Amino acid sequence: MAAKVDLKTSIDWKEAKAFLKGLSDKQREEHYFCLDFISLKKIPTWEDAGAKGAPGKAVKSQHKADRVLNEKISLFRGDITKLQVDAIVNAANSSLMGGGGVDGCIHRAAGHLLKEECRTLRRCETGKAEITGGYRLPAKSVIHTVGPMVQGDPSPSQVQELRNCYLNSLQLVLDNGIRSVAFPCISTGVFGYPSEAAAEVVLGVLRGWLEEHADKVDRLVICVFLEKDEKIYRKLLPYFFPVA
Ligand code: AR6
């Protein structure tokens, strides 16, 4: 086993990453930035949550109720940096060197080694995605993606770029054998994409992707931070993931 590495003082991200890889899930907890992390089993699935939230049943959906898919999706409101999942997605900018919003939160929580690894990736184009370690996060990996910057209504190419953020992140999920991943509301903060329009894009992508790949993952978590986003997703989820 690799020699013990102190993630607070180490300056070698490769060594830290190799060290973390050799630890069990329990052993990794000792290195988390927080004690109040949230394990995947504490996050209810949409099948459970949606079934309890009665209004979800009343809508007419173009999709059929599919328990298997509904058990693979969750809506969670809170801080994405606390989630103990295989990967969290970062709404980054093309420099990948950190910033404000959720990007700033993720970099602060993961610690300085995340920036050291990001430095080696150089730029990331809008709609593309890159993966790094999670360091002091409860999440093992971070998938960094860059959403479109929008003013007013999104253009068709900006809609496609937002779709690509999710699709390219999900491709990394498949490529890396990731079983659980949490997404923030990419582009809907500083980058100005209207929240409800974004949620429709996101739910369409996640539904389509799960129909093809449900067996490859345990859970896709939609992590909202603001009450208004929670309301939007609670309203729209029954259209995309109706509960029988
Ligand atoms: N956990 C989950 N979601 C969060 C958190 C958190 N801790 N903090 C904020 N959000 P934004 P963007 C939500 O602005 O629009 C940065 O400077 C927030 O409520 O973080 O893609 C980058 O470096 C919103 O719903 O990302 C880029 O320059 C969502 O995260 C730029 O902002 C996204 O808001 C990217 O802008």
CSV table of C-alpha atoms and ligand atoms in Angstrom, one decimal:
chain,number,residue,atom,x,y,z
A,1,MET,CA,0.0,0.0,0.0
A,2,ALA,CA,1.2,3.5,-0.8
A,3,ALA,CA,2.6,5.7,2.1
A,4,LYS,CA,0.1,7.8,3.9
A,5,VAL,CA,-0.5,11.2,2.2
A,6,ASP,CA,-1.7,14.3,4.1
A,7,LEU,CA,-4.1,15.9,1.6
A,8,LYS,CA,-4.0,19.2,3.4
A,9,THR,CA,-0.2,19.6,2.9
A,10,SER,CA,0.7,17.5,-0.1
A,11,ILE,CA,1.8,19.2,-3.2
A,12,ASP,CA,1.7,16.1,-5.5
A,13,TRP,CA,-1.7,15.5,-6.9
A,14,LYS,CA,-0.7,12.3,-8.7
A,15,GLU,CA,0.6,10.8,-5.4
A,16,ALA,CA,-2.5,11.9,-3.6
A,17,LYS,CA,-4.8,10.4,-6.3
A,18,ALA,CA,-2.9,7.1,-6.2
A,19,PHE,CA,-3.1,7.1,-2.4
A,20,LEU,CA,-6.9,7.7,-2.3
A,21,LYS,CA,-7.4,5.0,-5.0
A,22,GLY,CA,-5.9,2.5,-2.7
A,23,LEU,CA,-8.2,3.3,0.2
A,24,SER,CA,-11.6,1.6,1.0
A,25,ASP,CA,-14.7,3.9,1.1
A,26,LYS,CA,-14.5,3.9,4.9
A,27,GLN,CA,-10.8,4.8,4.9
A,28,ARG,CA,-11.5,7.7,2.5
A,29,GLU,CA,-13.9,9.3,5.0
A,30,GLU,CA,-11.0,10.3,7.2
A,31,HIS,CA,-9.8,12.6,4.4
A,32,TYR,CA,-13.1,14.4,3.7
A,33,PHE,CA,-13.3,18.2,4.2
A,34,CYS,CA,-16.6,17.7,6.1
A,35,LEU,CA,-18.1,15.4,8.6
A,36,ASP,CA,-21.7,16.0,7.5
A,37,PHE,CA,-21.5,14.2,4.2
A,38,ILE,CA,-24.6,12.6,2.7
A,39,SER,CA,-24.4,9.0,1.5
A,40,LEU,CA,-26.3,7.9,-1.6
A,41,LYS,CA,-28.6,5.7,0.4
A,42,LYS,CA,-29.9,8.8,2.2
A,43,ILE,CA,-31.0,10.4,-1.1
A,44,PRO,CA,-34.5,9.2,-2.0
A,45,THR,CA,-35.1,8.0,-5.5
A,46,TRP,CA,-37.8,9.8,-7.7
A,47,GLU,CA,-39.8,6.6,-7.5
A,48,ASP,CA,-40.1,7.0,-3.8
A,49,ALA,CA,-40.2,10.8,-3.6
A,50,GLY,CA,-42.5,11.2,-6.6
A,51,ALA,CA,-44.9,8.6,-5.4
A,52,LYS,CA,-45.2,10.4,-2.1
A,53,GLY,CA,-45.7,13.8,-3.8
A,54,ALA,CA,-49.2,13.2,-5.1
A,55,PRO,CA,-49.4,16.0,-7.8
A,56,GLY,CA,-46.9,14.2,-9.8
A,57,LYS,CA,-49.4,11.5,-10.7
A,58,ALA,CA,-52.0,13.8,-12.2
A,59,VAL,CA,-50.1,15.1,-15.3
A,60,LYS,CA,-50.4,13.6,-18.8
A,61,SER,CA,-46.9,12.6,-19.9
A,62,GLN,CA,-45.7,11.5,-23.3
A,63,HIS,CA,-43.5,8.9,-21.5
A,64,LYS,CA,-44.6,5.7,-19.9
A,65,ALA,CA,-44.2,5.2,-16.2
A,66,ASP,CA,-41.0,3.1,-15.8
A,67,ARG,CA,-40.1,2.1,-12.3
A,68,VAL,CA,-36.6,1.1,-13.2
A,69,LEU,CA,-35.8,4.5,-14.6
A,70,ASN,CA,-37.6,6.3,-11.7
A,71,GLU,CA,-35.4,4.4,-9.3
A,72,LYS,CA,-32.3,5.7,-11.1
A,73,ILE,CA,-33.1,9.4,-10.7
A,74,SER,CA,-33.2,11.7,-7.7
A,75,LEU,CA,-33.9,15.3,-7.0
A,76,PHE,CA,-31.8,16.6,-4.1
A,77,ARG,CA,-31.7,20.2,-2.8
A,78,GLY,CA,-28.5,21.2,-1.1
A,79,ASP,CA,-24.7,21.5,-1.4
A,80,ILE,CA,-23.3,19.2,-4.1
A,81,THR,CA,-19.9,19.2,-2.3
A,82,LYS,CA,-21.5,17.1,0.6
A,83,LEU,CA,-22.6,14.2,-1.6
A,84,GLN,CA,-20.9,10.9,-1.3
A,85,VAL,CA,-21.3,9.7,-4.9
A,86,ASP,CA,-18.8,8.4,-7.4
A,87,ALA,CA,-18.7,11.7,-9.2
A,88,ILE,CA,-20.1,15.2,-9.0
A,89,VAL,CA,-20.3,17.5,-12.0
A,90,ASN,CA,-18.8,21.0,-11.8
A,91,ALA,CA,-20.2,24.0,-13.8
A,92,ALA,CA,-16.8,25.3,-14.6
A,93,ASN,CA,-15.5,27.9,-17.0
A,94,SER,CA,-13.1,27.2,-19.9
A,95,SER,CA,-10.0,27.8,-17.9
A,96,LEU,CA,-10.9,25.0,-15.5
A,97,MET,CA,-9.0,26.9,-12.8
A,98,GLY,CA,-11.9,27.6,-10.5
A,99,GLY,CA,-14.2,30.6,-10.2
A,100,GLY,CA,-17.4,31.6,-8.3
A,101,GLY,CA,-20.7,29.7,-7.7
A,102,VAL,CA,-20.6,26.0,-7.5
A,103,ASP,CA,-17.2,25.9,-9.1
A,104,GLY,CA,-15.8,27.9,-6.2
A,105,CYS,CA,-17.5,25.7,-3.7
A,106,ILE,CA,-16.1,22.5,-5.3
A,107,HIS,CA,-12.6,23.8,-5.4
A,108,ARG,CA,-12.7,25.0,-1.8
A,109,ALA,CA,-14.1,21.7,-0.6
A,110,ALA,CA,-11.7,19.5,-2.7
A,111,GLY,CA,-8.7,21.4,-1.6
A,112,HIS,CA,-5.7,22.8,-3.5
A,113,LEU,CA,-4.7,19.6,-5.3
A,114,LEU,CA,-7.8,19.8,-7.5
A,115,LYS,CA,-6.4,23.0,-9.0
A,116,GLU,CA,-3.1,21.3,-9.5
A,117,GLU,CA,-4.7,18.5,-11.5
A,118,CYS,CA,-6.9,21.0,-13.4
A,119,ARG,CA,-3.8,23.0,-14.4
A,120,THR,CA,-2.6,20.0,-16.4
A,121,LEU,CA,-5.8,19.8,-18.4
A,122,ARG,CA,-5.6,23.3,-19.8
A,123,ARG,CA,-8.7,24.6,-21.5
A,124,CYS,CA,-12.1,23.0,-21.9
A,125,GLU,CA,-14.4,24.1,-24.7
A,126,THR,CA,-18.1,24.9,-24.1
A,127,GLY,CA,-20.1,21.7,-24.0
A,128,LYS,CA,-17.1,19.5,-23.5
A,129,ALA,CA,-16.2,17.7,-20.2
A,130,GLU,CA,-13.0,16.6,-18.4
A,131,ILE,CA,-12.6,14.3,-15.3
A,132,THR,CA,-10.3,14.7,-12.3
A,133,GLY,CA,-10.0,13.2,-8.8
A,134,GLY,CA,-12.2,14.5,-6.0
A,135,TYR,CA,-9.4,14.8,-3.3
A,136,ARG,CA,-11.0,15.9,0.0
A,137,LEU,CA,-14.6,15.7,-1.4
A,138,PRO,CA,-16.8,12.8,-0.4
A,139,ALA,CA,-17.2,12.3,-4.2
A,140,LYS,CA,-14.4,10.2,-5.7
A,141,SER,CA,-14.2,12.2,-9.0
A,142,VAL,CA,-15.2,15.6,-10.4
A,143,ILE,CA,-16.4,15.9,-14.0
A,144,HIS,CA,-15.8,19.5,-15.1
A,145,THR,CA,-18.0,20.8,-17.9
A,146,VAL,CA,-18.5,24.3,-19.4
A,147,GLY,CA,-22.0,25.5,-20.1
A,148,PRO,CA,-23.0,28.2,-22.6
A,149,MET,CA,-23.2,31.9,-21.6
A,150,VAL,CA,-26.6,33.1,-22.4
A,151,GLN,CA,-28.3,36.5,-22.5
A,152,GLY,CA,-32.1,36.3,-22.9
A,153,ASP,CA,-33.5,33.3,-24.8
A,154,PRO,CA,-31.0,30.6,-25.6
A,155,SER,CA,-30.2,30.1,-29.3
A,156,PRO,CA,-30.5,26.6,-30.9
A,157,SER,CA,-26.7,26.2,-30.7
A,158,GLN,CA,-26.7,27.2,-27.0
A,159,VAL,CA,-29.5,24.6,-26.3
A,160,GLN,CA,-27.3,22.0,-28.0
A,161,GLU,CA,-24.2,23.1,-26.0
A,162,LEU,CA,-26.2,22.6,-22.8
A,163,ARG,CA,-27.3,19.2,-24.0
A,164,ASN,CA,-23.6,18.4,-24.8
A,165,CYS,CA,-22.5,19.3,-21.2
A,166,TYR,CA,-24.8,16.6,-19.9
A,167,LEU,CA,-24.1,14.1,-22.7
A,168,ASN,CA,-20.3,14.5,-22.6
A,169,SER,CA,-20.4,14.2,-18.8
A,170,LEU,CA,-22.5,11.1,-19.0
A,171,GLN,CA,-20.0,9.7,-21.6
A,172,LEU,CA,-17.3,10.1,-19.0
A,173,VAL,CA,-19.5,8.3,-16.5
A,174,LEU,CA,-19.6,5.3,-18.9
A,175,ASP,CA,-16.0,5.5,-19.8
A,176,ASN,CA,-14.9,5.5,-16.1
A,177,GLY,CA,-17.3,2.9,-14.7
A,178,ILE,CA,-19.0,5.6,-12.5
A,179,ARG,CA,-22.2,4.3,-11.0
A,180,SER,CA,-23.5,7.4,-9.3
A,181,VAL,CA,-23.2,11.0,-10.4
A,182,ALA,CA,-24.7,14.4,-9.2
A,183,PHE,CA,-25.3,17.3,-11.6
A,184,PRO,CA,-25.8,21.0,-10.5
A,185,CYS,CA,-28.0,23.2,-12.7
A,186,ILE,CA,-25.3,24.0,-15.2
A,187,SER,CA,-25.2,27.5,-16.8
A,188,THR,CA,-28.3,28.7,-14.8
A,189,GLY,CA,-26.3,31.0,-12.4
A,190,VAL,CA,-23.5,33.3,-13.5
A,191,PHE,CA,-23.9,32.1,-17.1
A,192,GLY,CA,-27.5,33.2,-17.3
A,193,TYR,CA,-29.4,30.3,-18.9
A,194,PRO,CA,-33.1,30.6,-17.9
A,195,SER,CA,-33.7,28.0,-15.3
A,196,GLU,CA,-37.0,26.4,-16.5
A,197,ALA,CA,-35.7,26.2,-20.1
A,198,ALA,CA,-32.5,24.5,-18.8
A,199,ALA,CA,-34.5,22.0,-16.7
A,200,GLU,CA,-36.5,20.9,-19.8
A,201,VAL,CA,-33.3,20.3,-21.7
A,202,VAL,CA,-31.8,18.4,-18.8
A,203,LEU,CA,-34.7,16.2,-18.1
A,204,GLY,CA,-35.0,15.3,-21.8
A,205,VAL,CA,-31.3,14.4,-22.0
A,206,LEU,CA,-31.5,12.3,-18.8
A,207,ARG,CA,-34.6,10.5,-19.8
A,208,GLY,CA,-33.2,9.6,-23.2
A,209,TRP,CA,-29.8,8.6,-21.8
A,210,LEU,CA,-31.3,6.4,-19.1
A,211,GLU,CA,-33.6,4.7,-21.6
A,212,GLU,CA,-30.4,3.5,-23.3
A,213,HIS,CA,-28.0,3.0,-20.3
A,214,ALA,CA,-30.1,2.5,-17.1
A,215,ASP,CA,-28.2,-0.8,-16.4
A,216,LYS,CA,-24.8,1.0,-16.4
A,217,VAL,CA,-25.6,3.3,-13.4
A,218,ASP,CA,-27.2,3.2,-10.0
A,219,ARG,CA,-28.2,6.9,-9.7
A,220,LEU,CA,-28.3,10.2,-11.5
A,221,VAL,CA,-28.8,13.0,-8.9
A,222,ILE,CA,-30.2,16.4,-10.0
A,223,CYS,CA,-28.7,18.6,-7.3
A,224,VAL,CA,-30.5,21.9,-7.1
A,225,PHE,CA,-29.4,24.7,-4.7
A,226,LEU,CA,-32.2,27.2,-4.9
A,227,GLU,CA,-35.8,26.9,-3.9
A,228,LYS,CA,-36.9,28.1,-7.3
A,229,ASP,CA,-35.0,25.3,-9.1
A,230,GLU,CA,-36.5,22.7,-6.7
A,231,LYS,CA,-40.0,24.0,-7.6
A,232,ILE,CA,-39.2,23.9,-11.4
A,233,TYR,CA,-37.9,20.3,-11.2
A,234,ARG,CA,-40.8,19.1,-9.0
A,235,LYS,CA,-43.2,20.6,-11.6
A,236,LEU,CA,-41.4,19.1,-14.6
A,237,LEU,CA,-40.2,15.7,-13.4
A,238,PRO,CA,-43.6,14.1,-13.6
A,239,TYR,CA,-43.7,14.8,-17.3
A,240,PHE,CA,-40.4,13.2,-18.0
A,241,PHE,CA,-40.5,10.5,-15.3
A,242,PRO,CA,-44.1,9.7,-14.5
A,243,VAL,CA,-44.7,7.6,-11.5
A,244,ALA,CA,-47.4,4.9,-11.8
B,1,AR6,N1,-24.1,23.0,-4.7
B,1,AR6,C1,-25.0,22.9,-5.7
B,1,AR6,N2,-25.4,23.9,-6.5
B,1,AR6,C2,-24.8,25.1,-6.3
B,1,AR6,C3,-23.9,25.3,-5.3
B,1,AR6,C4,-23.5,24.2,-4.4
B,1,AR6,N3,-22.7,24.4,-3.5
B,1,AR6,N4,-23.5,26.6,-5.3
B,1,AR6,C5,-24.2,27.2,-6.4
B,1,AR6,N5,-25.0,26.2,-6.9
B,1,AR6,P1,-23.1,28.8,-11.3
B,1,AR6,P2,-22.9,28.7,-14.2
B,1,AR6,C6,-25.9,26.4,-8.1
B,1,AR6,O1,-23.1,30.3,-11.3
B,1,AR6,O2,-24.1,29.5,-14.3
B,1,AR6,C7,-18.4,30.2,-12.0
B,1,AR6,O3,-17.7,31.4,-11.7
B,1,AR6,C8,-26.5,27.7,-8.4
B,1,AR6,O4,-27.6,28.0,-7.6
B,1,AR6,O5,-22.2,28.2,-10.2
B,1,AR6,O6,-22.6,27.5,-15.0
B,1,AR6,C9,-17.6,29.4,-13.0
B,1,AR6,O7,-16.2,29.5,-12.8
B,1,AR6,C10,-26.9,27.5,-9.9
B,1,AR6,O8,-28.2,26.9,-9.9
B,1,AR6,O9,-22.6,28.2,-12.7
B,1,AR6,C11,-18.0,29.9,-14.3
B,1,AR6,O10,-17.2,31.1,-14.6
B,1,AR6,C12,-25.9,26.5,-10.4
B,1,AR6,O11,-25.2,26.0,-9.2
B,1,AR6,C13,-19.4,30.3,-14.1
B,1,AR6,O12,-19.6,30.5,-12.7
B,1,AR6,C14,-24.9,27.0,-11.4
B,1,AR6,O13,-24.6,28.3,-11.1
B,1,AR6,C15,-20.4,29.2,-14.5
B,1,AR6,O14,-21.7,29.7,-14.5
